[in-house]
Amino acid sequence: ITSTDDFIVPLFDMLSIDYILNTVTITQLKATIDYLLHKITLKTPQIQLHKDLFFIQTFKQFQLSYNQHPVSFKTAKAKELFAYLIMNEGTPIERNRLLDLFELDANHYQARLILYATIASIQELLASLGFPNCIKQINDCYVFHWHAPTIDFKLVEQLLQQINQINEQTIHSCEEILTLYHGEIFALNHYEWNKLSYQEDVLMLLSKMIHYYEALNPLKVLSLLQRYFQLDPYDDYKAL
């Protein structure tokens, strides 16, 4: 409850759900209570969702899916902000950094409202999927924690770390990496803030796989060479 709308933005910065301006009336109070009950209902999934069926694709195009069905975001900026939070999970992110991401004036009243509304929409979406309170605020920073879903680039990182050399025991992991890697991270989304790249790792892996299959399967070698040049058409393939 506040006596002036000057405090509205600070309330939103604290991820408050609603506010009431003095003098409080029964109508205002009832409307706020109804709204709170509505938010509580939204935070309770209507069906039991299996957390292991969530999957986050970052290679080529960002997509959150459940049981192979895409999950929709309210706005393109909400989707981009969620992608940014995924890539910085567990790291405190300054509010002004997020405002820069949105190309908004950090001192502008409307900018902070837009940021709050976007974060609130993500919170609401995740709560409806069975993941409440994933975004926490610490001072002027936001911290995102979401441990359940499988993320493609993290799978690729784990698989790459397991492959010291290519042999009968590791070739399946190599094939799994090629299945997961569709192209560079967020290539079709054009998220300029992303600096993470796996192309060199995948090209090196392809080179090793080509040598592995040379004496075993010439047709497989041709297939891998084709994949190699799709990723880097200007390379003369020095490894051969």
PDB file of N, CA and C in Angstrom, residues 134-198:
ATOM      1  N   CYS A 134      11.828 -19.097  -9.922  1.00  0.00           N
ATOM      2  CA  CYS A 134      13.139 -19.376 -10.525  1.00  0.00           C
ATOM      3  C   CYS A 134      14.020 -18.130 -10.584  1.00  0.00           C
ATOM      4  N   ILE A 135      13.394 -16.952 -10.569  1.00  0.00           N
ATOM      5  CA  ILE A 135      14.154 -15.699 -10.657  1.00  0.00           C
ATOM      6  C   ILE A 135      14.094 -15.008  -9.301  1.00  0.00           C
ATOM      7  N   LYS A 136      15.242 -14.823  -8.711  1.00  0.00           N
ATOM      8  CA  LYS A 136      15.340 -14.152  -7.413  1.00  0.00           C
ATOM      9  C   LYS A 136      16.031 -12.803  -7.602  1.00  0.00           C
ATOM     10  N   GLN A 137      15.668 -11.837  -6.747  1.00  0.00           N
ATOM     11  CA  GLN A 137      16.342 -10.553  -6.778  1.00  0.00           C
ATOM     12  C   GLN A 137      17.216 -10.396  -5.552  1.00  0.00           C
ATOM     13  N   ILE A 138      18.471 -10.034  -5.792  1.00  0.00           N
ATOM     14  CA  ILE A 138      19.424  -9.753  -4.719  1.00  0.00           C
ATOM     15  C   ILE A 138      19.976  -8.357  -4.967  1.00  0.00           C
ATOM     16  N   ASN A 139      19.565  -7.419  -4.118  1.00  0.00           N
ATOM     17  CA  ASN A 139      19.906  -6.003  -4.313  1.00  0.00           C
ATOM     18  C   ASN A 139      19.440  -5.562  -5.698  1.00  0.00           C
ATOM     19  N   ASP A 140      20.346  -5.079  -6.544  1.00  0.00           N
ATOM     20  CA  ASP A 140      19.964  -4.630  -7.884  1.00  0.00           C
ATOM     21  C   ASP A 140      20.273  -5.686  -8.945  1.00  0.00           C
ATOM     22  N   CYS A 141      20.372  -6.933  -8.524  1.00  0.00           N
ATOM     23  CA  CYS A 141      20.689  -8.022  -9.450  1.00  0.00           C
ATOM     24  C   CYS A 141      19.575  -9.066  -9.457  1.00  0.00           C
ATOM     25  N   TYR A 142      19.471  -9.767 -10.579  1.00  0.00           N
ATOM     26  CA  TYR A 142      18.582 -10.914 -10.692  1.00  0.00           C
ATOM     27  C   TYR A 142      19.434 -12.168 -10.833  1.00  0.00           C
ATOM     28  N   VAL A 143      18.978 -13.250 -10.180  1.00  0.00           N
ATOM     29  CA  VAL A 143      19.673 -14.535 -10.278  1.00  0.00           C
ATOM     30  C   VAL A 143      18.656 -15.590 -10.704  1.00  0.00           C
ATOM     31  N   PHE A 144      19.021 -16.349 -11.719  1.00  0.00           N
ATOM     32  CA  PHE A 144      18.126 -17.365 -12.281  1.00  0.00           C
ATOM     33  C   PHE A 144      18.662 -18.752 -11.952  1.00  0.00           C
ATOM     34  N   HIS A 145      17.791 -19.604 -11.398  1.00  0.00           N
ATOM     35  CA  HIS A 145      18.134 -21.002 -11.109  1.00  0.00           C
ATOM     36  C   HIS A 145      17.036 -21.896 -11.657  1.00  0.00           C
ATOM     37  N   TRP A 146      17.449 -22.813 -12.523  1.00  0.00           N
ATOM     38  CA  TRP A 146      16.485 -23.771 -13.090  1.00  0.00           C
ATOM     39  C   TRP A 146      17.255 -25.032 -13.452  1.00  0.00           C
ATOM     40  N   HIS A 147      17.266 -25.987 -12.558  1.00  0.00           N
ATOM     41  CA  HIS A 147      18.167 -27.132 -12.694  1.00  0.00           C
ATOM     42  C   HIS A 147      17.576 -28.304 -13.479  1.00  0.00           C
ATOM     43  N   ALA A 148      16.276 -28.322 -13.676  1.00  0.00           N
ATOM     44  CA  ALA A 148      15.638 -29.525 -14.188  1.00  0.00           C
ATOM     45  C   ALA A 148      15.844 -29.800 -15.680  1.00  0.00           C
ATOM     46  N   PRO A 149      15.581 -28.835 -16.579  1.00  0.00           N
ATOM     47  CA  PRO A 149      15.535 -29.187 -17.999  1.00  0.00           C
ATOM     48  C   PRO A 149      16.891 -29.570 -18.585  1.00  0.00           C
ATOM     49  N   THR A 150      16.839 -30.361 -19.629  1.00  0.00           N
ATOM     50  CA  THR A 150      18.023 -30.722 -20.401  1.00  0.00           C
ATOM     51  C   THR A 150      18.302 -29.612 -21.409  1.00  0.00           C
ATOM     52  N   ILE A 151      19.557 -29.193 -21.511  1.00  0.00           N
ATOM     53  CA  ILE A 151      19.950 -28.128 -22.431  1.00  0.00           C
ATOM     54  C   ILE A 151      20.984 -28.688 -23.399  1.00  0.00           C
ATOM     55  N   ASP A 152      20.767 -28.490 -24.686  1.00  0.00           N
ATOM     56  CA  ASP A 152      21.606 -29.143 -25.692  1.00  0.00           C
ATOM     57  C   ASP A 152      23.081 -28.785 -25.589  1.00  0.00           C
ATOM     58  N   PHE A 153      23.420 -27.514 -25.388  1.00  0.00           N
ATOM     59  CA  PHE A 153      24.841 -27.151 -25.379  1.00  0.00           C
ATOM     60  C   PHE A 153      25.564 -27.720 -24.155  1.00  0.00           C
ATOM     61  N   LYS A 154      24.835 -27.885 -23.042  1.00  0.00           N
ATOM     62  CA  LYS A 154      25.450 -28.489 -21.862  1.00  0.00           C
ATOM     63  C   LYS A 154      25.695 -29.977 -22.085  1.00  0.00           C
ATOM     64  N   LEU A 155      24.786 -30.625 -22.802  1.00  0.00           N
ATOM     65  CA  LEU A 155      25.010 -32.034 -23.168  1.00  0.00           C
ATOM     66  C   LEU A 155      26.247 -32.165 -24.046  1.00  0.00           C
ATOM     67  N   VAL A 156      26.388 -31.265 -25.011  1.00  0.00           N
ATOM     68  CA  VAL A 156      27.550 -31.299 -25.910  1.00  0.00           C
ATOM     69  C   VAL A 156      28.839 -31.069 -25.121  1.00  0.00           C
ATOM     70  N   GLU A 157      28.813 -30.132 -24.184  1.00  0.00           N
ATOM     71  CA  GLU A 157      29.990 -29.892 -23.343  1.00  0.00           C
ATOM     72  C   GLU A 157      30.396 -31.155 -22.590  1.00  0.00           C
ATOM     73  N   GLN A 158      29.424 -31.828 -21.990  1.00  0.00           N
ATOM     74  CA  GLN A 158      29.698 -33.038 -21.224  1.00  0.00           C
ATOM     75  C   GLN A 158      30.262 -34.136 -22.115  1.00  0.00           C
ATOM     76  N   LEU A 159      29.681 -34.307 -23.299  1.00  0.00           N
ATOM     77  CA  LEU A 159      30.131 -35.352 -24.217  1.00  0.00           C
ATOM     78  C   LEU A 159      31.546 -35.064 -24.728  1.00  0.00           C
ATOM     79  N   LEU A 160      31.824 -33.801 -25.043  1.00  0.00           N
ATOM     80  CA  LEU A 160      33.159 -33.437 -25.521  1.00  0.00           C
ATOM     81  C   LEU A 160      34.229 -33.733 -24.476  1.00  0.00           C
ATOM     82  N   GLN A 161      33.900 -33.497 -23.216  1.00  0.00           N
ATOM     83  CA  GLN A 161      34.849 -33.750 -22.129  1.00  0.00           C
ATOM     84  C   GLN A 161      35.135 -35.243 -21.955  1.00  0.00           C
ATOM     85  N   GLN A 162      34.184 -36.084 -22.371  1.00  0.00           N
ATOM     86  CA  GLN A 162      34.348 -37.533 -22.214  1.00  0.00           C
ATOM     87  C   GLN A 162      35.154 -38.162 -23.338  1.00  0.00           C
ATOM     88  N   ILE A 163      35.342 -37.419 -24.444  1.00  0.00           N
ATOM     89  CA  ILE A 163      36.000 -37.988 -25.621  1.00  0.00           C
ATOM     90  C   ILE A 163      37.465 -37.554 -25.664  1.00  0.00           C
ATOM     91  N   ASN A 164      38.357 -38.429 -25.212  1.00  0.00           N
ATOM     92  CA  ASN A 164      39.788 -38.167 -25.324  1.00  0.00           C
ATOM     93  C   ASN A 164      40.318 -38.609 -26.679  1.00  0.00           C
ATOM     94  N   GLN A 165      39.822 -39.739 -27.144  1.00  0.00           N
ATOM     95  CA  GLN A 165      40.153 -40.226 -28.468  1.00  0.00           C
ATOM     96  C   GLN A 165      38.939 -40.983 -29.011  1.00  0.00           C
ATOM     97  N   ILE A 166      38.871 -41.104 -30.334  1.00  0.00           N
ATOM     98  CA  ILE A 166      37.716 -41.753 -30.947  1.00  0.00           C
ATOM     99  C   ILE A 166      38.007 -43.229 -31.156  1.00  0.00           C
ATOM    100  N   ASN A 167      37.153 -44.054 -30.595  1.00  0.00           N
ATOM    101  CA  ASN A 167      37.259 -45.509 -30.724  1.00  0.00           C
ATOM    102  C   ASN A 167      35.857 -46.104 -30.631  1.00  0.00           C
ATOM    103  N   GLU A 168      35.797 -47.416 -30.525  1.00  0.00           N
ATOM    104  CA  GLU A 168      34.492 -48.084 -30.478  1.00  0.00           C
ATOM    105  C   GLU A 168      33.665 -47.644 -29.269  1.00  0.00           C
ATOM    106  N   GLN A 169      34.331 -47.268 -28.189  1.00  0.00           N
ATOM    107  CA  GLN A 169      33.618 -46.883 -26.972  1.00  0.00           C
ATOM    108  C   GLN A 169      33.087 -45.448 -27.035  1.00  0.00           C
ATOM    109  N   THR A 170      33.740 -44.581 -27.800  1.00  0.00           N
ATOM    110  CA  THR A 170      33.359 -43.166 -27.801  1.00  0.00           C
ATOM    111  C   THR A 170      32.647 -42.713 -29.071  1.00  0.00           C
ATOM    112  N   ILE A 171      32.628 -43.560 -30.112  1.00  0.00           N
ATOM    113  CA  ILE A 171      32.050 -43.121 -31.386  1.00  0.00           C
ATOM    114  C   ILE A 171      30.559 -42.806 -31.257  1.00  0.00           C
ATOM    115  N   HIS A 172      29.857 -43.506 -30.365  1.00  0.00           N
ATOM    116  CA  HIS A 172      28.429 -43.215 -30.165  1.00  0.00           C
ATOM    117  C   HIS A 172      28.241 -41.811 -29.608  1.00  0.00           C
ATOM    118  N   SER A 173      29.099 -41.393 -28.695  1.00  0.00           N
ATOM    119  CA  SER A 173      29.028 -40.039 -28.142  1.00  0.00           C
ATOM    120  C   SER A 173      29.303 -39.002 -29.220  1.00  0.00           C
ATOM    121  N   CYS A 174      30.213 -39.316 -30.129  1.00  0.00           N
ATOM    122  CA  CYS A 174      30.502 -38.406 -31.245  1.00  0.00           C
ATOM    123  C   CYS A 174      29.265 -38.214 -32.120  1.00  0.00           C
ATOM    124  N   GLU A 175      28.596 -39.312 -32.421  1.00  0.00           N
ATOM    125  CA  GLU A 175      27.388 -39.241 -33.242  1.00  0.00           C
ATOM    126  C   GLU A 175      26.297 -38.450 -32.535  1.00  0.00           C
ATOM    127  N   GLU A 176      26.222 -38.591 -31.215  1.00  0.00           N
ATOM    128  CA  GLU A 176      25.215 -37.856 -30.446  1.00  0.00           C
ATOM    129  C   GLU A 176      25.471 -36.353 -30.516  1.00  0.00           C
ATOM    130  N   ILE A 177      26.730 -35.957 -30.489  1.00  0.00           N
ATOM    131  CA  ILE A 177      27.075 -34.533 -30.610  1.00  0.00           C
ATOM    132  C   ILE A 177      26.614 -33.991 -31.959  1.00  0.00           C
ATOM    133  N   LEU A 178      26.858 -34.751 -33.021  1.00  0.00           N
ATOM    134  CA  LEU A 178      26.443 -34.303 -34.355  1.00  0.00           C
ATOM    135  C   LEU A 178      24.926 -34.211 -34.463  1.00  0.00           C
ATOM    136  N   THR A 179      24.226 -35.064 -33.745  1.00  0.00           N
ATOM    137  CA  THR A 179      22.757 -35.007 -33.743  1.00  0.00           C
ATOM    138  C   THR A 179      22.261 -33.753 -33.029  1.00  0.00           C
ATOM    139  N   LEU A 180      22.924 -33.390 -31.947  1.00  0.00           N
ATOM    140  CA  LEU A 180      22.507 -32.223 -31.163  1.00  0.00           C
ATOM    141  C   LEU A 180      22.879 -30.907 -31.844  1.00  0.00           C
ATOM    142  N   TYR A 181      24.015 -30.892 -32.538  1.00  0.00           N
ATOM    143  CA  TYR A 181      24.531 -29.650 -33.108  1.00  0.00           C
ATOM    144  C   TYR A 181      23.889 -29.386 -34.474  1.00  0.00           C
ATOM    145  N   HIS A 182      22.995 -28.395 -34.533  1.00  0.00           N
ATOM    146  CA  HIS A 182      22.314 -28.041 -35.782  1.00  0.00           C
ATOM    147  C   HIS A 182      22.926 -26.810 -36.437  1.00  0.00           C
ATOM    148  N   GLY A 183      23.789 -26.125 -35.710  1.00  0.00           N
ATOM    149  CA  GLY A 183      24.366 -24.868 -36.166  1.00  0.00           C
ATOM    150  C   GLY A 183      24.764 -24.066 -34.943  1.00  0.00           C
ATOM    151  N   GLU A 184      25.335 -22.896 -35.151  1.00  0.00           N
ATOM    152  CA  GLU A 184      25.803 -22.104 -34.033  1.00  0.00           C
ATOM    153  C   GLU A 184      24.657 -21.682 -33.114  1.00  0.00           C
ATOM    154  N   ILE A 185      24.995 -21.400 -31.867  1.00  0.00           N
ATOM    155  CA  ILE A 185      23.997 -21.046 -30.859  1.00  0.00           C
ATOM    156  C   ILE A 185      23.259 -19.764 -31.263  1.00  0.00           C
ATOM    157  N   PHE A 186      21.919 -19.853 -31.272  1.00  0.00           N
ATOM    158  CA  PHE A 186      21.029 -18.729 -31.570  1.00  0.00           C
ATOM    159  C   PHE A 186      21.289 -18.130 -32.953  1.00  0.00           C
ATOM    160  N   ALA A 187      21.758 -18.933 -33.896  1.00  0.00           N
ATOM    161  CA  ALA A 187      22.126 -18.405 -35.221  1.00  0.00           C
ATOM    162  C   ALA A 187      20.944 -17.711 -35.900  1.00  0.00           C
ATOM    163  N   LEU A 188      19.759 -18.276 -35.795  1.00  0.00           N
ATOM    164  CA  LEU A 188      18.594 -17.693 -36.451  1.00  0.00           C
ATOM    165  C   LEU A 188      17.907 -16.627 -35.599  1.00  0.00           C
ATOM    166  N   ASN A 189      18.237 -16.581 -34.318  1.00  0.00           N
ATOM    167  CA  ASN A 189      17.636 -15.572 -33.440  1.00  0.00           C
ATOM    168  C   ASN A 189      18.381 -14.240 -33.491  1.00  0.00           C
ATOM    169  N   HIS A 190      19.658 -14.303 -33.865  1.00  0.00           N
ATOM    170  CA  HIS A 190      20.495 -13.088 -33.958  1.00  0.00           C
ATOM    171  C   HIS A 190      20.574 -12.349 -32.623  1.00  0.00           C
ATOM    172  N   TYR A 191      20.784 -13.108 -31.547  1.00  0.00           N
ATOM    173  CA  TYR A 191      20.996 -12.492 -30.241  1.00  0.00           C
ATOM    174  C   TYR A 191      22.444 -12.025 -30.178  1.00  0.00           C
ATOM    175  N   GLU A 192      22.652 -10.740 -30.321  1.00  0.00           N
ATOM    176  CA  GLU A 192      24.007 -10.203 -30.466  1.00  0.00           C
ATOM    177  C   GLU A 192      24.842 -10.358 -29.204  1.00  0.00           C
ATOM    178  N   TRP A 193      24.212 -10.539 -28.062  1.00  0.00           N
ATOM    179  CA  TRP A 193      24.959 -10.652 -26.811  1.00  0.00           C
ATOM    180  C   TRP A 193      25.639 -12.008 -26.658  1.00  0.00           C
ATOM    181  N   ASN A 194      25.233 -12.994 -27.434  1.00  0.00           N
ATOM    182  CA  ASN A 194      25.836 -14.324 -27.289  1.00  0.00           C
ATOM    183  C   ASN A 194      27.222 -14.385 -27.918  1.00  0.00           C
ATOM    184  N   LYS A 195      28.194 -14.887 -27.162  1.00  0.00           N
ATOM    185  CA  LYS A 195      29.564 -15.026 -27.659  1.00  0.00           C
ATOM    186  C   LYS A 195      30.018 -16.489 -27.682  1.00  0.00           C
ATOM    187  N   LEU A 196      29.166 -17.390 -27.211  1.00  0.00           N
ATOM    188  CA  LEU A 196      29.556 -18.797 -27.110  1.00  0.00           C
ATOM    189  C   LEU A 196      29.474 -19.471 -28.475  1.00  0.00           C
ATOM    190  N   SER A 197      30.501 -20.225 -28.824  1.00  0.00           N
ATOM    191  CA  SER A 197      30.553 -20.896 -30.121  1.00  0.00           C
ATOM    192  C   SER A 197      31.122 -22.306 -29.952  1.00  0.00           C
ATOM    193  N   TYR A 198      30.557 -23.245 -30.717  1.00  0.00           N
ATOM    194  CA  TYR A 198      31.050 -24.627 -30.685  1.00  0.00           C
ATOM    195  C   TYR A 198      31.499 -25.092 -32.072  1.00  0.00           C
TER     196      TYR A 198
END
